[in-house]
mmCIF file of C-alpha atoms in Angstrom:
data_model
loop_
_atom_site.group_PDB
_atom_site.id
_atom_site.type_symbol
_atom_site.label_atom_id
_atom_site.label_comp_id
_atom_site.label_asym_id
_atom_site.label_seq_id
_atom_site.Cartn_x
_atom_site.Cartn_y
_atom_site.Cartn_z
ATOM 1 C CA MET A 20 -114.900 -35.916 138.383
ATOM 2 C CA THR A 21 -112.574 -36.589 141.033
ATOM 3 C CA ASP A 22 -111.281 -40.495 141.418
ATOM 4 C CA VAL A 23 -111.938 -42.061 144.760
ATOM 5 C CA PHE A 24 -111.020 -45.225 146.454
ATOM 6 C CA ASP A 25 -112.187 -46.828 149.847
ATOM 7 C CA HIS A 26 -109.463 -46.590 152.198
ATOM 8 C CA THR A 27 -109.920 -49.469 154.830
ATOM 9 C CA PRO A 28 -106.875 -49.608 157.096
ATOM 10 C CA GLN A 29 -107.001 -52.141 160.106
ATOM 11 C CA VAL A 30 -107.817 -50.627 163.166
ATOM 12 C CA TRP A 31 -105.826 -51.748 166.135
ATOM 13 C CA ASN A 32 -107.456 -52.711 169.373
ATOM 14 C CA ALA A 33 -106.288 -52.741 172.898
ATOM 15 C CA ALA A 34 -104.578 -56.270 172.739
ATOM 16 C CA GLN A 35 -102.703 -55.541 169.494
ATOM 17 C CA LEU A 36 -101.120 -52.646 171.248
ATOM 18 C CA ARG A 37 -100.206 -54.134 174.393
ATOM 19 C CA GLU A 38 -98.795 -56.575 172.648
ATOM 20 C CA ALA A 39 -96.457 -54.262 170.550
ATOM 21 C CA ILE A 40 -95.440 -52.365 173.543
ATOM 22 C CA LYS A 41 -95.233 -55.421 176.457
ATOM 23 C CA ASP A 42 -91.583 -55.205 176.280
ATOM 24 C CA LEU A 43 -91.069 -51.527 176.305
ATOM 25 C CA PRO A 44 -89.550 -49.807 179.521
ATOM 26 C CA ASP A 45 -92.234 -48.011 181.248
ATOM 27 C CA ASP A 46 -90.328 -44.510 180.436
ATOM 28 C CA THR A 47 -89.943 -44.911 176.907
ATOM 29 C CA PRO A 48 -91.503 -42.347 174.861
ATOM 30 C CA ILE A 49 -94.267 -42.995 172.111
ATOM 31 C CA HIS A 50 -94.169 -41.539 168.648
ATOM 32 C CA ILE A 51 -96.719 -41.484 166.292
ATOM 33 C CA GLY A 52 -96.601 -41.020 162.245
ATOM 34 C CA VAL A 53 -99.097 -39.831 160.423
ATOM 35 C CA ALA A 54 -99.605 -40.455 157.021
ATOM 36 C CA GLU A 55 -99.622 -37.703 154.969
ATOM 37 C CA ASP A 56 -101.885 -39.277 152.407
ATOM 38 C CA PRO A 57 -104.083 -42.370 153.537
ATOM 39 C CA GLY A 58 -102.060 -45.086 154.018
ATOM 40 C CA ASP A 59 -98.714 -43.461 152.641
ATOM 41 C CA PHE A 60 -96.277 -43.415 155.695
ATOM 42 C CA GLY A 61 -93.120 -42.600 153.080
ATOM 43 C CA GLY A 62 -93.679 -39.093 154.063
ATOM 44 C CA TYR A 63 -94.823 -38.831 157.331
ATOM 45 C CA ARG A 64 -95.070 -36.375 160.170
ATOM 46 C CA GLU A 65 -93.678 -37.561 163.311
ATOM 47 C CA SER A 66 -95.464 -36.716 166.312
ATOM 48 C CA VAL A 67 -95.471 -37.536 169.939
ATOM 49 C CA LEU A 68 -98.027 -39.173 172.388
ATOM 50 C CA VAL A 69 -99.247 -36.612 174.949
ATOM 51 C CA ASP A 70 -102.519 -37.583 176.240
ATOM 52 C CA ALA A 71 -105.115 -40.231 175.991
ATOM 53 C CA HIS A 72 -108.930 -39.881 176.717
ATOM 54 C CA HIS A 73 -111.858 -42.704 177.035
ATOM 55 C CA VAL A 74 -114.622 -41.815 174.789
ATOM 56 C CA GLU A 75 -118.043 -42.964 174.202
ATOM 57 C CA THR A 76 -119.845 -42.234 170.690
ATOM 58 C CA TRP A 77 -123.676 -42.593 170.741
ATOM 59 C CA TRP A 78 -125.744 -42.404 167.551
ATOM 60 C CA PRO A 79 -128.973 -41.047 168.885
ATOM 61 C CA ALA A 80 -132.482 -42.111 167.536
ATOM 62 C CA THR A 81 -133.281 -40.829 164.217
ATOM 63 C CA GLY A 82 -136.668 -39.957 162.666
ATOM 64 C CA THR A 83 -136.325 -43.541 160.661
ATOM 65 C CA THR A 84 -135.234 -45.546 163.434
ATOM 66 C CA PRO A 85 -136.452 -44.129 166.762
ATOM 67 C CA GLU A 86 -135.563 -47.347 168.881
ATOM 68 C CA ARG A 87 -131.868 -46.635 167.463
ATOM 69 C CA ALA A 88 -129.106 -46.096 170.603
ATOM 70 C CA GLU A 89 -126.002 -47.555 169.524
ATOM 71 C CA LYS A 90 -122.691 -46.973 171.150
ATOM 72 C CA GLU A 91 -119.241 -47.132 170.467
ATOM 73 C CA LYS A 92 -116.470 -47.133 173.165
ATOM 74 C CA ALA A 93 -112.959 -46.313 171.887
ATOM 75 C CA LEU A 94 -109.680 -44.936 172.927
ATOM 76 C CA THR A 95 -108.508 -41.925 171.583
ATOM 77 C CA LEU A 96 -105.022 -41.050 171.744
ATOM 78 C CA PHE A 97 -103.651 -37.183 171.327
ATOM 79 C CA ALA A 98 -100.613 -36.212 169.516
ATOM 80 C CA ASP A 99 -98.564 -33.294 169.264
ATOM 81 C CA TRP A 100 -95.450 -31.852 167.408
ATOM 82 C CA THR A 101 -92.095 -33.354 168.636
ATOM 83 C CA PRO A 102 -90.187 -30.796 171.410
ATOM 84 C CA GLY A 103 -87.868 -28.668 169.529
ATOM 85 C CA GLU A 104 -88.287 -25.043 168.686
ATOM 86 C CA TYR A 105 -90.510 -23.752 165.874
ATOM 87 C CA ASP A 106 -91.016 -20.204 164.390
ATOM 88 C CA LEU A 107 -94.054 -18.226 166.215
ATOM 89 C CA LEU A 108 -97.068 -18.259 163.725
ATOM 90 C CA ASP A 109 -98.685 -14.866 163.460
#
């Protein structure tokens, strides 16, 4: 059987992000480091921010809780590989 652990990172909110970038010039590129494994930023792959979308996640009513209609509003940031030359994939 595989060992598992409960990974519970602190997910930033909009206020924390605003505070972190408040002194940056408007034309500063935003880079994102994606962990190779949960919580492991020692071997992260660097990406660049390319887009953002406001999203609403809805949990519809189910057979066990017919009145449930919860939703969560969030912002999804989209990252891509950094600019450069890469081998074409077949």
